Amino acid sequence: MNMQIALEIISGFYIAYFIAINLFYLFLNYSSMFYSAKKIQFNDFYDLPHFFEGFDLGISILVPAYNEAKTIVNSINSILNLEYPVYEVIVINDGSTDETLSLLIEKFEFFPFLAANPQILPTKTIQTTYVSKKYSNLKLIHKENGGKSDSLNAGLSMAQHTLFCSIDADSILSRESLKKTIQPFWENPKTIAVGGMICVADGCQIENSFIKKVDLPKQFLPLIQVVEYWRAFIFGRAGWTPFNTVPLISGAFSLFKKQFVMEVGGYSTQTVGEDMELVMRIHRHMRRHRIPYQIVFIPSSICWTDSPKTWKALGRQRIRWQRGLLESLWMNKDLLFDWRGGILSWFTMPCIILFDAIEPLIQVLGHLSVLIGFFLGYFSFSTYLGFVAIIFSVGVFLSFNALFIEEFSIHSYGRFSQFFKLFLAGILENFGFRQLNTLWRFIGFFGWVLGTRIKWGRLDLN
Amino acid sequence: MLIQELPTIFSRFFLFIWSGSLFFVLLTYWLQIRYSILKSKESKFRKKWGPLFASYSLGIFSDIPKLSHSNFDLFVRFWNHYQQSFRGDASLNLNQLIDKLQIQKKILKNLHSWSLKRKLDSIIALGHLQEINAQMTLQTLSQSKNPVISLSAFHSLIQINPSQALPAFLTALPQHPEWPEVIVGSILKRLGAKLISPALLNAVRMVAEPHKAALIRYLGLCSPEIVAPVIYQMLRDSNHPQTLEYSLKNLVFPLEQDVLDRLVKHPEYLVRKEAFSAIGRTGGSQDETKLIDGMADPKWDVRYQSAVSLVQLLDTSREKLHKILDSLTSNTAIKTFKHVLSEKQLI
């Protein structure tokens, strides 16, 4: 009898949690829907010719690279062909052990120069700094291995423009990405950071280092990640933008005002989630000093990236993401319920902790309690099945919602068959993928609790 | 109790959720169909009207087909695109297209449309048409809280009656930090230095110190001889960092030594940086010492700018540059100077 009461309480709590989390997702979903609708209203205005001459803010593009020999030349070529008038590219070779450095020197005709290495932000030793003979706006820093954050800090010390953009070496931008991403800086001088959408590049046709034709991946895992990325970016970024509480802008493609990143001390080398930690720290700094600011997510500005193609690689990525999330929250824990923090401290952060950080823990324990209840005969088979069906259905509903927002705001995928595949993926991901993802995040949670170390390196996607 | 009732709750919720999912599937496909129809309509429109737009812009006024009601919005949007790309005669020639179609009234009517997109298209079009009858409504729209609408309305008013609208626009400018600098710059640039110089200088003189910077940043678009005295005065009298920074950015003639001495020692590093940058553009051999001192500044950006300006000032005379490098005593200055020299392949 006591067991039954205990199970009723646990499952009651789990159901309440389940309702709350889905209401929360719905809230973010509709917030992002209104935000996207508002954003696309003036696309035509910004697309008009002659609006982009002069007065452009210069951008320093930082590309940290560690063993990226396979992709680095193409990536740099694509960056050098972006449609933007004033920018420099700084590649930071983080002590790669493959041919990254030699390839770069050969292809872009780099020559070493006597850099002062001002070390405005402390980094590992910089061995050589190069300038390209072919492109006057291209520089290369060769330094001791110190991780992604360390590389970005080295690049930041060398950056000369007001804004800087961090891009992963294996990412591909659309030609007009920078032009689109810069818009919030024009519209509101208080804008200090802007993040773009990250999409899965697998399956897309690439020509001259740019996406020529958008298509879906042929493999099952990357296909599911297309839906998953949309859901994550719509909920976790666009949904928070109207409240100015975007907790994370992806390190794979983000644009910052350099001054503020310098003020908070650059990227932290103490976490694998350096992108989220930096955004949280900036929020904290700006709110504490009561400096008006804005951090924005732009869904129409797209960066294409490779996704993990094996379960093993995916698992490693997810464990790492969960660790990054928890580390970032922990490092900025004093922002929680801070009276100066506003909505971020009193709503966004508690929601992220409750519905994101500890979610895998509650999911696993909740599922276990329902399963135990079922095996001990406290729940009927139909109750258990009904519960599982509801979880699946809500997952499908939210995925379909995110796909609707994609079509509504971007239209990346033009064919009927493509959306059919995406809808199908939105259903199939509930059979195994989501459960595994929860398990990986659960492992990530315990990895963080136990303090096991994760090193930065090129994620083997195959 | 709760457990017993769960299956009924679940089944109802299950139905509700799946109906919702189906609704979004249908909505997505509906959007896709709508998007495909719009795209095909647009491509047909381009095929039919593209050559006419081109010939009209060249002054060849051929016969035009009837504009269907469903193509009206598309026509205005395309027409605006062409107008934004042309100036002078080509722009006036394009106006003929609207005259022939006699759609001015309809465009005017759209100023009151509930659709922001349609409203915006009509604001832009009426500006290009220099439609005097739109002035009143545009004036109201220029007070809109929406920055895109207010800025576009002001732009159109300036196109219709520059002498009246430009001063009003410049007075409103400091109150609108949300107006994109690139677009404001583009509007002013299109008007030309002759027209904007007196109005901008007058606005700079009238506005209070903290708002001056919002206007000074556009002084580079004016005639340098006219703005120079105002810039000199601000550099002499002001101590507002942003005013000084933007004034220095627009400096094209040499500055008095005592003013320059004060600015290169200003507590705000951005002012120091711009002062050294101005020396690179306008200075002479008498400023070498200042630049050499600047290379030992605590801020990297200032040090770097001083070194760049020194190279610029000495016009890459290698011998002179190397002499300076040998004479440097500060380690920081040596490092910075070497950095810039090797970056420019002078070492």
PDB file of C-alpha atoms in Angstrom, chain B residues 72-286:
ATOM      1  CA  PHE B  72      -0.362  45.463 -58.177  1.00  0.00           C
ATOM      2  CA  ASP B  73       1.714  44.810 -55.018  1.00  0.00           C
ATOM      3  CA  LEU B  74       4.345  42.976 -57.023  1.00  0.00           C
ATOM      4  CA  PHE B  75       4.528  45.849 -59.488  1.00  0.00           C
ATOM      5  CA  VAL B  76       5.095  48.459 -56.748  1.00  0.00           C
ATOM      6  CA  ARG B  77       7.772  46.314 -55.110  1.00  0.00           C
ATOM      7  CA  PHE B  78       9.646  45.804 -58.384  1.00  0.00           C
ATOM      8  CA  TRP B  79       9.253  49.416 -59.330  1.00  0.00           C
ATOM      9  CA  ASN B  80      10.767  50.436 -55.972  1.00  0.00           C
ATOM     10  CA  HIS B  81      13.674  48.076 -56.589  1.00  0.00           C
ATOM     11  CA  TYR B  82      14.380  49.671 -59.952  1.00  0.00           C
ATOM     12  CA  GLN B  83      14.020  53.138 -58.502  1.00  0.00           C
ATOM     13  CA  GLN B  84      16.479  52.393 -55.710  1.00  0.00           C
ATOM     14  CA  SER B  85      19.004  51.255 -58.302  1.00  0.00           C
ATOM     15  CA  PHE B  86      18.719  54.320 -60.566  1.00  0.00           C
ATOM     16  CA  ARG B  87      19.123  58.063 -60.214  1.00  0.00           C
ATOM     17  CA  GLY B  88      18.543  61.081 -62.420  1.00  0.00           C
ATOM     18  CA  ASP B  89      16.824  60.610 -65.776  1.00  0.00           C
ATOM     19  CA  ALA B  90      16.385  56.867 -65.444  1.00  0.00           C
ATOM     20  CA  SER B  91      14.458  57.422 -62.228  1.00  0.00           C
ATOM     21  CA  LEU B  92      12.252  60.108 -63.815  1.00  0.00           C
ATOM     22  CA  ASN B  93      11.644  57.857 -66.817  1.00  0.00           C
ATOM     23  CA  LEU B  94      10.426  55.104 -64.546  1.00  0.00           C
ATOM     24  CA  ASN B  95       7.863  57.507 -63.112  1.00  0.00           C
ATOM     25  CA  GLN B  96       6.290  57.570 -66.570  1.00  0.00           C
ATOM     26  CA  LEU B  97       5.370  53.950 -66.109  1.00  0.00           C
ATOM     27  CA  ILE B  98       3.207  54.833 -63.091  1.00  0.00           C
ATOM     28  CA  ASP B  99       1.729  57.826 -64.909  1.00  0.00           C
ATOM     29  CA  LYS B 100       0.704  55.658 -67.833  1.00  0.00           C
ATOM     30  CA  LEU B 101      -0.861  53.053 -65.584  1.00  0.00           C
ATOM     31  CA  GLN B 102      -2.571  55.791 -63.529  1.00  0.00           C
ATOM     32  CA  ILE B 103      -2.096  54.000 -60.242  1.00  0.00           C
ATOM     33  CA  GLN B 104      -0.942  56.958 -58.085  1.00  0.00           C
ATOM     34  CA  LYS B 105      -4.286  57.096 -56.293  1.00  0.00           C
ATOM     35  CA  LYS B 106      -4.145  53.450 -55.435  1.00  0.00           C
ATOM     36  CA  ILE B 107      -0.605  53.804 -54.092  1.00  0.00           C
ATOM     37  CA  LEU B 108      -1.743  56.798 -52.033  1.00  0.00           C
ATOM     38  CA  LYS B 109      -4.615  54.769 -50.665  1.00  0.00           C
ATOM     39  CA  ASN B 110      -2.213  52.058 -49.578  1.00  0.00           C
ATOM     40  CA  LEU B 111      -0.595  54.474 -47.140  1.00  0.00           C
ATOM     41  CA  HIS B 112      -3.510  53.597 -44.877  1.00  0.00           C
ATOM     42  CA  SER B 113      -3.259  49.844 -45.462  1.00  0.00           C
ATOM     43  CA  TRP B 114      -3.269  47.569 -42.413  1.00  0.00           C
ATOM     44  CA  SER B 115      -0.497  45.539 -44.026  1.00  0.00           C
ATOM     45  CA  LEU B 116       2.865  46.979 -42.989  1.00  0.00           C
ATOM     46  CA  LYS B 117       4.481  45.555 -46.109  1.00  0.00           C
ATOM     47  CA  ARG B 118       2.014  47.277 -48.433  1.00  0.00           C
ATOM     48  CA  LYS B 119       2.196  50.489 -46.433  1.00  0.00           C
ATOM     49  CA  LEU B 120       5.984  50.494 -46.632  1.00  0.00           C
ATOM     50  CA  ASP B 121       6.001  49.839 -50.387  1.00  0.00           C
ATOM     51  CA  SER B 122       3.647  52.718 -50.939  1.00  0.00           C
ATOM     52  CA  ILE B 123       5.687  55.089 -48.708  1.00  0.00           C
ATOM     53  CA  ILE B 124       8.835  54.316 -50.717  1.00  0.00           C
ATOM     54  CA  ALA B 125       7.037  54.589 -54.070  1.00  0.00           C
ATOM     55  CA  LEU B 126       5.432  57.943 -53.244  1.00  0.00           C
ATOM     56  CA  GLY B 127       8.849  59.332 -52.335  1.00  0.00           C
ATOM     57  CA  HIS B 128      10.264  58.333 -55.705  1.00  0.00           C
ATOM     58  CA  LEU B 129       7.186  59.783 -57.405  1.00  0.00           C
ATOM     59  CA  GLN B 130       7.635  63.017 -55.392  1.00  0.00           C
ATOM     60  CA  GLU B 131       3.902  62.952 -54.781  1.00  0.00           C
ATOM     61  CA  ILE B 132       2.959  66.233 -53.094  1.00  0.00           C
ATOM     62  CA  ASN B 133      -0.484  64.928 -52.067  1.00  0.00           C
ATOM     63  CA  ALA B 134       1.157  62.353 -49.826  1.00  0.00           C
ATOM     64  CA  GLN B 135       2.979  64.890 -47.648  1.00  0.00           C
ATOM     65  CA  MET B 136       0.400  65.157 -44.881  1.00  0.00           C
ATOM     66  CA  THR B 137       0.051  61.422 -44.388  1.00  0.00           C
ATOM     67  CA  LEU B 138       3.806  60.927 -44.649  1.00  0.00           C
ATOM     68  CA  GLN B 139       4.329  63.534 -41.958  1.00  0.00           C
ATOM     69  CA  THR B 140       2.045  61.581 -39.661  1.00  0.00           C
ATOM     70  CA  LEU B 141       3.823  58.336 -40.546  1.00  0.00           C
ATOM     71  CA  SER B 142       7.219  59.931 -39.864  1.00  0.00           C
ATOM     72  CA  GLN B 143       6.144  60.078 -36.199  1.00  0.00           C
ATOM     73  CA  SER B 144       5.411  56.349 -36.159  1.00  0.00           C
ATOM     74  CA  LYS B 145       6.940  54.266 -33.392  1.00  0.00           C
ATOM     75  CA  ASN B 146       8.033  51.723 -35.956  1.00  0.00           C
ATOM     76  CA  PRO B 147      11.571  52.787 -36.993  1.00  0.00           C
ATOM     77  CA  VAL B 148      11.337  51.367 -40.523  1.00  0.00           C
ATOM     78  CA  ILE B 149       8.076  53.207 -41.196  1.00  0.00           C
ATOM     79  CA  SER B 150       9.211  56.508 -39.645  1.00  0.00           C
ATOM     80  CA  LEU B 151      12.575  56.473 -41.430  1.00  0.00           C
ATOM     81  CA  SER B 152      11.035  55.575 -44.797  1.00  0.00           C
ATOM     82  CA  ALA B 153       8.394  58.292 -44.366  1.00  0.00           C
ATOM     83  CA  PHE B 154      11.093  60.870 -43.656  1.00  0.00           C
ATOM     84  CA  HIS B 155      13.066  59.633 -46.673  1.00  0.00           C
ATOM     85  CA  SER B 156      10.040  60.118 -48.908  1.00  0.00           C
ATOM     86  CA  LEU B 157       9.330  63.556 -47.466  1.00  0.00           C
ATOM     87  CA  ILE B 158      12.923  64.542 -48.214  1.00  0.00           C
ATOM     88  CA  GLN B 159      12.505  63.341 -51.789  1.00  0.00           C
ATOM     89  CA  ILE B 160       9.305  65.361 -52.180  1.00  0.00           C
ATOM     90  CA  ASN B 161      10.422  68.580 -50.512  1.00  0.00           C
ATOM     91  CA  PRO B 162      14.061  68.477 -49.375  1.00  0.00           C
ATOM     92  CA  SER B 163      14.337  72.085 -48.213  1.00  0.00           C
ATOM     93  CA  GLN B 164      11.487  71.624 -45.748  1.00  0.00           C
ATOM     94  CA  ALA B 165      11.940  67.990 -44.738  1.00  0.00           C
ATOM     95  CA  LEU B 166      15.719  67.785 -44.397  1.00  0.00           C
ATOM     96  CA  PRO B 167      15.998  70.137 -41.375  1.00  0.00           C
ATOM     97  CA  ALA B 168      13.105  68.311 -39.701  1.00  0.00           C
ATOM     98  CA  PHE B 169      14.776  64.973 -40.405  1.00  0.00           C
ATOM     99  CA  LEU B 170      18.108  66.151 -38.991  1.00  0.00           C
ATOM    100  CA  THR B 171      16.394  67.529 -35.887  1.00  0.00           C
ATOM    101  CA  ALA B 172      14.653  64.181 -35.370  1.00  0.00           C
ATOM    102  CA  LEU B 173      17.814  62.143 -36.016  1.00  0.00           C
ATOM    103  CA  PRO B 174      19.375  62.378 -32.517  1.00  0.00           C
ATOM    104  CA  GLN B 175      16.084  61.158 -31.015  1.00  0.00           C
ATOM    105  CA  HIS B 176      16.142  58.019 -33.174  1.00  0.00           C
ATOM    106  CA  PRO B 177      19.151  55.862 -32.332  1.00  0.00           C
ATOM    107  CA  GLU B 178      17.169  52.929 -33.780  1.00  0.00           C
ATOM    108  CA  TRP B 179      17.397  54.352 -37.307  1.00  0.00           C
ATOM    109  CA  PRO B 180      20.126  52.308 -38.979  1.00  0.00           C
ATOM    110  CA  GLU B 181      23.231  54.435 -39.520  1.00  0.00           C
ATOM    111  CA  VAL B 182      23.927  52.816 -42.915  1.00  0.00           C
ATOM    112  CA  ILE B 183      20.475  53.699 -44.201  1.00  0.00           C
ATOM    113  CA  VAL B 184      20.525  57.260 -42.848  1.00  0.00           C
ATOM    114  CA  GLY B 185      23.979  57.649 -44.418  1.00  0.00           C
ATOM    115  CA  SER B 186      22.674  56.313 -47.698  1.00  0.00           C
ATOM    116  CA  ILE B 187      19.721  58.746 -47.692  1.00  0.00           C
ATOM    117  CA  LEU B 188      21.998  61.709 -47.020  1.00  0.00           C
ATOM    118  CA  LYS B 189      24.590  60.543 -49.542  1.00  0.00           C
ATOM    119  CA  ARG B 190      21.936  60.394 -52.246  1.00  0.00           C
ATOM    120  CA  LEU B 191      21.027  64.018 -51.610  1.00  0.00           C
ATOM    121  CA  GLY B 192      24.578  65.162 -52.236  1.00  0.00           C
ATOM    122  CA  ALA B 193      27.068  67.281 -50.285  1.00  0.00           C
ATOM    123  CA  LYS B 194      25.803  70.614 -51.628  1.00  0.00           C
ATOM    124  CA  LEU B 195      22.315  70.120 -50.258  1.00  0.00           C
ATOM    125  CA  ILE B 196      23.083  68.478 -46.946  1.00  0.00           C
ATOM    126  CA  SER B 197      26.124  70.523 -45.832  1.00  0.00           C
ATOM    127  CA  PRO B 198      24.344  73.721 -44.648  1.00  0.00           C
ATOM    128  CA  ALA B 199      21.436  71.834 -43.088  1.00  0.00           C
ATOM    129  CA  LEU B 200      23.652  69.340 -41.278  1.00  0.00           C
ATOM    130  CA  LEU B 201      26.003  72.018 -39.974  1.00  0.00           C
ATOM    131  CA  ASN B 202      23.077  74.037 -38.724  1.00  0.00           C
ATOM    132  CA  ALA B 203      21.640  70.964 -36.974  1.00  0.00           C
ATOM    133  CA  VAL B 204      25.016  70.219 -35.359  1.00  0.00           C
ATOM    134  CA  ARG B 205      25.202  73.780 -34.029  1.00  0.00           C
ATOM    135  CA  MET B 206      21.668  73.664 -32.641  1.00  0.00           C
ATOM    136  CA  VAL B 207      21.749  70.304 -30.877  1.00  0.00           C
ATOM    137  CA  ALA B 208      22.923  69.829 -27.282  1.00  0.00           C
ATOM    138  CA  GLU B 209      26.291  68.186 -26.605  1.00  0.00           C
ATOM    139  CA  PRO B 210      25.295  64.602 -25.784  1.00  0.00           C
ATOM    140  CA  HIS B 211      23.296  64.352 -29.057  1.00  0.00           C
ATOM    141  CA  LYS B 212      25.914  65.956 -31.284  1.00  0.00           C
ATOM    142  CA  ALA B 213      27.620  62.635 -32.050  1.00  0.00           C
ATOM    143  CA  ALA B 214      24.451  61.344 -33.739  1.00  0.00           C
ATOM    144  CA  LEU B 215      24.913  64.045 -36.382  1.00  0.00           C
ATOM    145  CA  ILE B 216      28.679  64.484 -36.526  1.00  0.00           C
ATOM    146  CA  ARG B 217      29.134  60.949 -37.837  1.00  0.00           C
ATOM    147  CA  TYR B 218      27.610  62.102 -41.151  1.00  0.00           C
ATOM    148  CA  LEU B 219      29.852  65.152 -41.583  1.00  0.00           C
ATOM    149  CA  GLY B 220      32.088  63.106 -43.873  1.00  0.00           C
ATOM    150  CA  LEU B 221      29.325  63.318 -46.486  1.00  0.00           C
ATOM    151  CA  CYS B 222      29.562  67.133 -46.571  1.00  0.00           C
ATOM    152  CA  SER B 223      31.998  69.366 -48.407  1.00  0.00           C
ATOM    153  CA  PRO B 224      35.242  69.269 -46.346  1.00  0.00           C
ATOM    154  CA  GLU B 225      35.914  73.030 -46.644  1.00  0.00           C
ATOM    155  CA  ILE B 226      32.500  73.876 -45.196  1.00  0.00           C
ATOM    156  CA  VAL B 227      32.607  71.492 -42.251  1.00  0.00           C
ATOM    157  CA  ALA B 228      36.244  72.085 -41.265  1.00  0.00           C
ATOM    158  CA  PRO B 229      35.585  75.200 -39.100  1.00  0.00           C
ATOM    159  CA  VAL B 230      32.797  73.413 -37.203  1.00  0.00           C
ATOM    160  CA  ILE B 231      34.977  70.363 -36.619  1.00  0.00           C
ATOM    161  CA  TYR B 232      37.839  72.544 -35.396  1.00  0.00           C
ATOM    162  CA  GLN B 233      35.527  74.317 -33.010  1.00  0.00           C
ATOM    163  CA  MET B 234      34.176  71.091 -31.575  1.00  0.00           C
ATOM    164  CA  LEU B 235      37.646  69.655 -31.162  1.00  0.00           C
ATOM    165  CA  ARG B 236      38.692  72.801 -29.358  1.00  0.00           C
ATOM    166  CA  ASP B 237      35.681  73.244 -27.103  1.00  0.00           C
ATOM    167  CA  SER B 238      34.146  69.839 -26.500  1.00  0.00           C
ATOM    168  CA  ASN B 239      35.221  67.215 -24.023  1.00  0.00           C
ATOM    169  CA  HIS B 240      32.506  64.706 -24.896  1.00  0.00           C
ATOM    170  CA  PRO B 241      34.309  61.498 -25.987  1.00  0.00           C
ATOM    171  CA  GLN B 242      31.874  60.592 -28.770  1.00  0.00           C
ATOM    172  CA  THR B 243      31.805  64.126 -30.168  1.00  0.00           C
ATOM    173  CA  LEU B 244      35.598  64.135 -30.232  1.00  0.00           C
ATOM    174  CA  GLU B 245      35.808  60.633 -31.704  1.00  0.00           C
ATOM    175  CA  TYR B 246      33.481  61.361 -34.635  1.00  0.00           C
ATOM    176  CA  SER B 247      34.931  64.828 -35.218  1.00  0.00           C
ATOM    177  CA  LEU B 248      38.391  63.316 -35.479  1.00  0.00           C
ATOM    178  CA  LYS B 249      37.105  60.652 -37.865  1.00  0.00           C
ATOM    179  CA  ASN B 250      35.917  63.391 -40.215  1.00  0.00           C
ATOM    180  CA  LEU B 251      39.016  65.570 -39.947  1.00  0.00           C
ATOM    181  CA  VAL B 252      40.669  66.102 -43.322  1.00  0.00           C
ATOM    182  CA  PHE B 253      42.826  69.177 -42.644  1.00  0.00           C
ATOM    183  CA  PRO B 254      45.710  69.531 -40.119  1.00  0.00           C
ATOM    184  CA  LEU B 255      44.821  70.461 -36.570  1.00  0.00           C
ATOM    185  CA  GLU B 256      46.424  73.053 -34.268  1.00  0.00           C
ATOM    186  CA  GLN B 257      49.252  71.531 -32.227  1.00  0.00           C
ATOM    187  CA  ASP B 258      47.911  72.457 -28.789  1.00  0.00           C
ATOM    188  CA  VAL B 259      44.521  70.847 -29.549  1.00  0.00           C
ATOM    189  CA  LEU B 260      46.210  67.762 -30.931  1.00  0.00           C
ATOM    190  CA  ASP B 261      48.462  67.522 -27.863  1.00  0.00           C
ATOM    191  CA  ARG B 262      45.375  67.494 -25.661  1.00  0.00           C
ATOM    192  CA  LEU B 263      43.583  64.874 -27.745  1.00  0.00           C
ATOM    193  CA  VAL B 264      46.446  62.367 -27.946  1.00  0.00           C
ATOM    194  CA  LYS B 265      46.478  62.399 -24.140  1.00  0.00           C
ATOM    195  CA  HIS B 266      42.700  62.150 -23.716  1.00  0.00           C
ATOM    196  CA  PRO B 267      41.641  59.654 -20.982  1.00  0.00           C
ATOM    197  CA  GLU B 268      39.243  57.870 -23.405  1.00  0.00           C
ATOM    198  CA  TYR B 269      41.284  55.509 -25.547  1.00  0.00           C
ATOM    199  CA  LEU B 270      38.966  55.728 -28.573  1.00  0.00           C
ATOM    200  CA  VAL B 271      39.653  59.470 -28.740  1.00  0.00           C
ATOM    201  CA  ARG B 272      43.409  58.851 -28.554  1.00  0.00           C
ATOM    202  CA  LYS B 273      43.118  56.217 -31.265  1.00  0.00           C
ATOM    203  CA  GLU B 274      41.202  58.540 -33.580  1.00  0.00           C
ATOM    204  CA  ALA B 275      43.616  61.394 -32.839  1.00  0.00           C
ATOM    205  CA  PHE B 276      46.547  59.229 -33.955  1.00  0.00           C
ATOM    206  CA  SER B 277      44.583  58.078 -36.960  1.00  0.00           C
ATOM    207  CA  ALA B 278      43.918  61.737 -37.895  1.00  0.00           C
ATOM    208  CA  ILE B 279      47.642  62.489 -37.626  1.00  0.00           C
ATOM    209  CA  GLY B 280      48.307  59.718 -40.150  1.00  0.00           C
ATOM    210  CA  ARG B 281      45.924  61.413 -42.594  1.00  0.00           C
ATOM    211  CA  THR B 282      46.639  65.060 -41.962  1.00  0.00           C
ATOM    212  CA  GLY B 283      49.856  65.356 -39.959  1.00  0.00           C
ATOM    213  CA  GLY B 284      53.422  66.227 -40.855  1.00  0.00           C
ATOM    214  CA  SER B 285      56.965  65.548 -39.699  1.00  0.00           C
ATOM    215  CA  GLN B 286      56.342  67.666 -36.578  1.00  0.00           C
TER     216      GLN B 286
END
